[in-house]
Amino acid sequence: MKVLVDQVGEIEIESNETVECFKAKVETEHGFPVPMQRLYKDQTLLQDGYALSDYDVSSGDILVMKLETLKGVKVALVGISPSPAA
């Protein structure tokens, strides 16, 4: 199995954002389709239907995103930064 490692960069989030919203943001900003995304924090799979705060995701954290592709598994690192205050 081929594993490709990439770095997506930082993505801004709200503290109450859901896992689904975060995945949609990754797709919009970086083109990785939501159904292919598996997000992990400290080896814990982040489940749809929960807020990122349920997993204690906060500014400065790095999430691991695994993407199942035809060429193998691609692993990307995603940095978390807070949304700027309105």
mmCIF file of C-alpha atoms in Angstrom:
data_model
loop_
_atom_site.group_PDB
_atom_site.id
_atom_site.type_symbol
_atom_site.label_atom_id
_atom_site.label_comp_id
_atom_site.label_asym_id
_atom_site.label_seq_id
_atom_site.Cartn_x
_atom_site.Cartn_y
_atom_site.Cartn_z
ATOM 1 C CA MET A 1 0.000 0.000 0.000
ATOM 2 C CA LYS A 2 1.329 3.397 -0.971
ATOM 3 C CA VAL A 3 1.168 6.191 1.601
ATOM 4 C CA LEU A 4 1.629 9.759 0.436
ATOM 5 C CA VAL A 5 2.194 12.482 3.025
ATOM 6 C CA ASP A 6 1.127 16.058 2.399
ATOM 7 C CA GLN A 7 0.515 19.158 4.465
ATOM 8 C CA VAL A 8 -2.750 21.004 3.895
ATOM 9 C CA GLY A 9 -1.898 23.995 6.062
ATOM 10 C CA GLU A 10 -4.010 25.824 8.596
ATOM 11 C CA ILE A 11 -7.786 25.982 8.485
ATOM 12 C CA GLU A 12 -9.787 28.456 10.558
ATOM 13 C CA ILE A 13 -12.637 27.061 12.641
ATOM 14 C CA GLU A 14 -15.277 28.148 15.117
ATOM 15 C CA SER A 15 -15.118 26.415 18.505
ATOM 16 C CA ASN A 16 -18.558 24.820 18.015
ATOM 17 C CA GLU A 17 -18.007 23.726 14.397
ATOM 18 C CA THR A 18 -19.047 20.167 13.536
ATOM 19 C CA VAL A 19 -16.830 17.513 12.009
ATOM 20 C CA GLU A 20 -19.011 17.609 8.853
ATOM 21 C CA CYS A 21 -18.601 21.387 8.505
ATOM 22 C CA PHE A 22 -14.864 21.043 8.938
ATOM 23 C CA LYS A 23 -14.679 18.358 6.231
ATOM 24 C CA ALA A 24 -16.725 20.569 3.895
ATOM 25 C CA LYS A 25 -14.289 23.421 4.535
ATOM 26 C CA VAL A 26 -11.347 21.130 3.687
ATOM 27 C CA GLU A 27 -13.086 20.117 0.446
ATOM 28 C CA THR A 28 -13.835 23.733 -0.496
ATOM 29 C CA GLU A 29 -10.351 25.040 0.306
ATOM 30 C CA HIS A 30 -8.234 22.059 -0.786
ATOM 31 C CA GLY A 31 -10.368 19.860 -3.062
ATOM 32 C CA PHE A 32 -10.378 16.664 -0.980
ATOM 33 C CA PRO A 33 -13.884 15.128 -1.319
ATOM 34 C CA VAL A 34 -15.731 14.773 1.997
ATOM 35 C CA PRO A 35 -16.544 11.039 1.530
ATOM 36 C CA MET A 36 -12.816 10.255 1.183
ATOM 37 C CA GLN A 37 -11.792 12.102 4.369
ATOM 38 C CA ARG A 38 -11.049 10.350 7.661
ATOM 39 C CA LEU A 39 -9.962 12.799 10.369
ATOM 40 C CA TYR A 40 -8.019 11.760 13.464
ATOM 41 C CA LYS A 41 -6.852 13.510 16.605
ATOM 42 C CA ASP A 42 -4.428 11.528 18.754
ATOM 43 C CA GLN A 43 -5.391 8.311 16.902
ATOM 44 C CA THR A 44 -9.114 8.906 17.601
ATOM 45 C CA LEU A 45 -11.377 8.934 14.541
ATOM 46 C CA LEU A 46 -13.540 12.076 14.552
ATOM 47 C CA GLN A 47 -17.119 10.988 13.873
ATOM 48 C CA ASP A 48 -19.647 12.973 11.867
ATOM 49 C CA GLY A 49 -22.457 14.292 14.074
ATOM 50 C CA TYR A 50 -20.118 15.650 16.738
ATOM 51 C CA ALA A 51 -18.580 19.070 17.271
ATOM 52 C CA LEU A 52 -14.807 19.416 17.062
ATOM 53 C CA SER A 53 -14.959 20.670 20.660
ATOM 54 C CA ASP A 54 -16.321 17.232 21.676
ATOM 55 C CA TYR A 55 -12.856 15.941 20.797
ATOM 56 C CA ASP A 56 -11.081 18.867 22.511
ATOM 57 C CA VAL A 57 -9.816 20.177 19.168
ATOM 58 C CA SER A 58 -8.374 23.626 19.718
ATOM 59 C CA SER A 59 -6.093 26.212 18.168
ATOM 60 C CA GLY A 60 -2.636 24.857 17.470
ATOM 61 C CA ASP A 61 -3.746 21.222 17.191
ATOM 62 C CA ILE A 62 -2.688 19.123 14.226
ATOM 63 C CA LEU A 63 -5.232 16.680 12.813
ATOM 64 C CA VAL A 64 -4.307 13.739 10.618
ATOM 65 C CA MET A 65 -6.483 13.332 7.544
ATOM 66 C CA LYS A 66 -6.360 10.007 5.702
ATOM 67 C CA LEU A 67 -7.714 9.914 2.163
ATOM 68 C CA GLU A 68 -8.460 6.667 0.353
ATOM 69 C CA THR A 69 -7.421 7.160 -3.283
ATOM 70 C CA LEU A 70 -6.936 4.885 -6.280
ATOM 71 C CA LYS A 71 -3.181 5.293 -5.810
ATOM 72 C CA GLY A 72 -3.258 4.261 -2.144
ATOM 73 C CA VAL A 73 -3.728 6.129 1.101
ATOM 74 C CA LYS A 74 -2.782 9.779 1.269
ATOM 75 C CA VAL A 75 -2.049 11.263 4.681
ATOM 76 C CA ALA A 76 -2.328 15.002 5.181
ATOM 77 C CA LEU A 77 -1.657 17.119 8.257
ATOM 78 C CA VAL A 78 -4.139 19.895 9.012
ATOM 79 C CA GLY A 79 -3.309 22.708 11.433
ATOM 80 C CA ILE A 80 -6.136 24.339 13.392
ATOM 81 C CA SER A 81 -6.330 28.089 13.906
ATOM 82 C CA PRO A 82 -9.195 30.063 15.475
ATOM 83 C CA SER A 83 -11.458 32.203 13.317
ATOM 84 C CA PRO A 84 -10.656 35.885 13.683
ATOM 85 C CA ALA A 85 -13.014 37.737 16.013
ATOM 86 C CA ALA A 86 -15.803 39.517 14.172
#
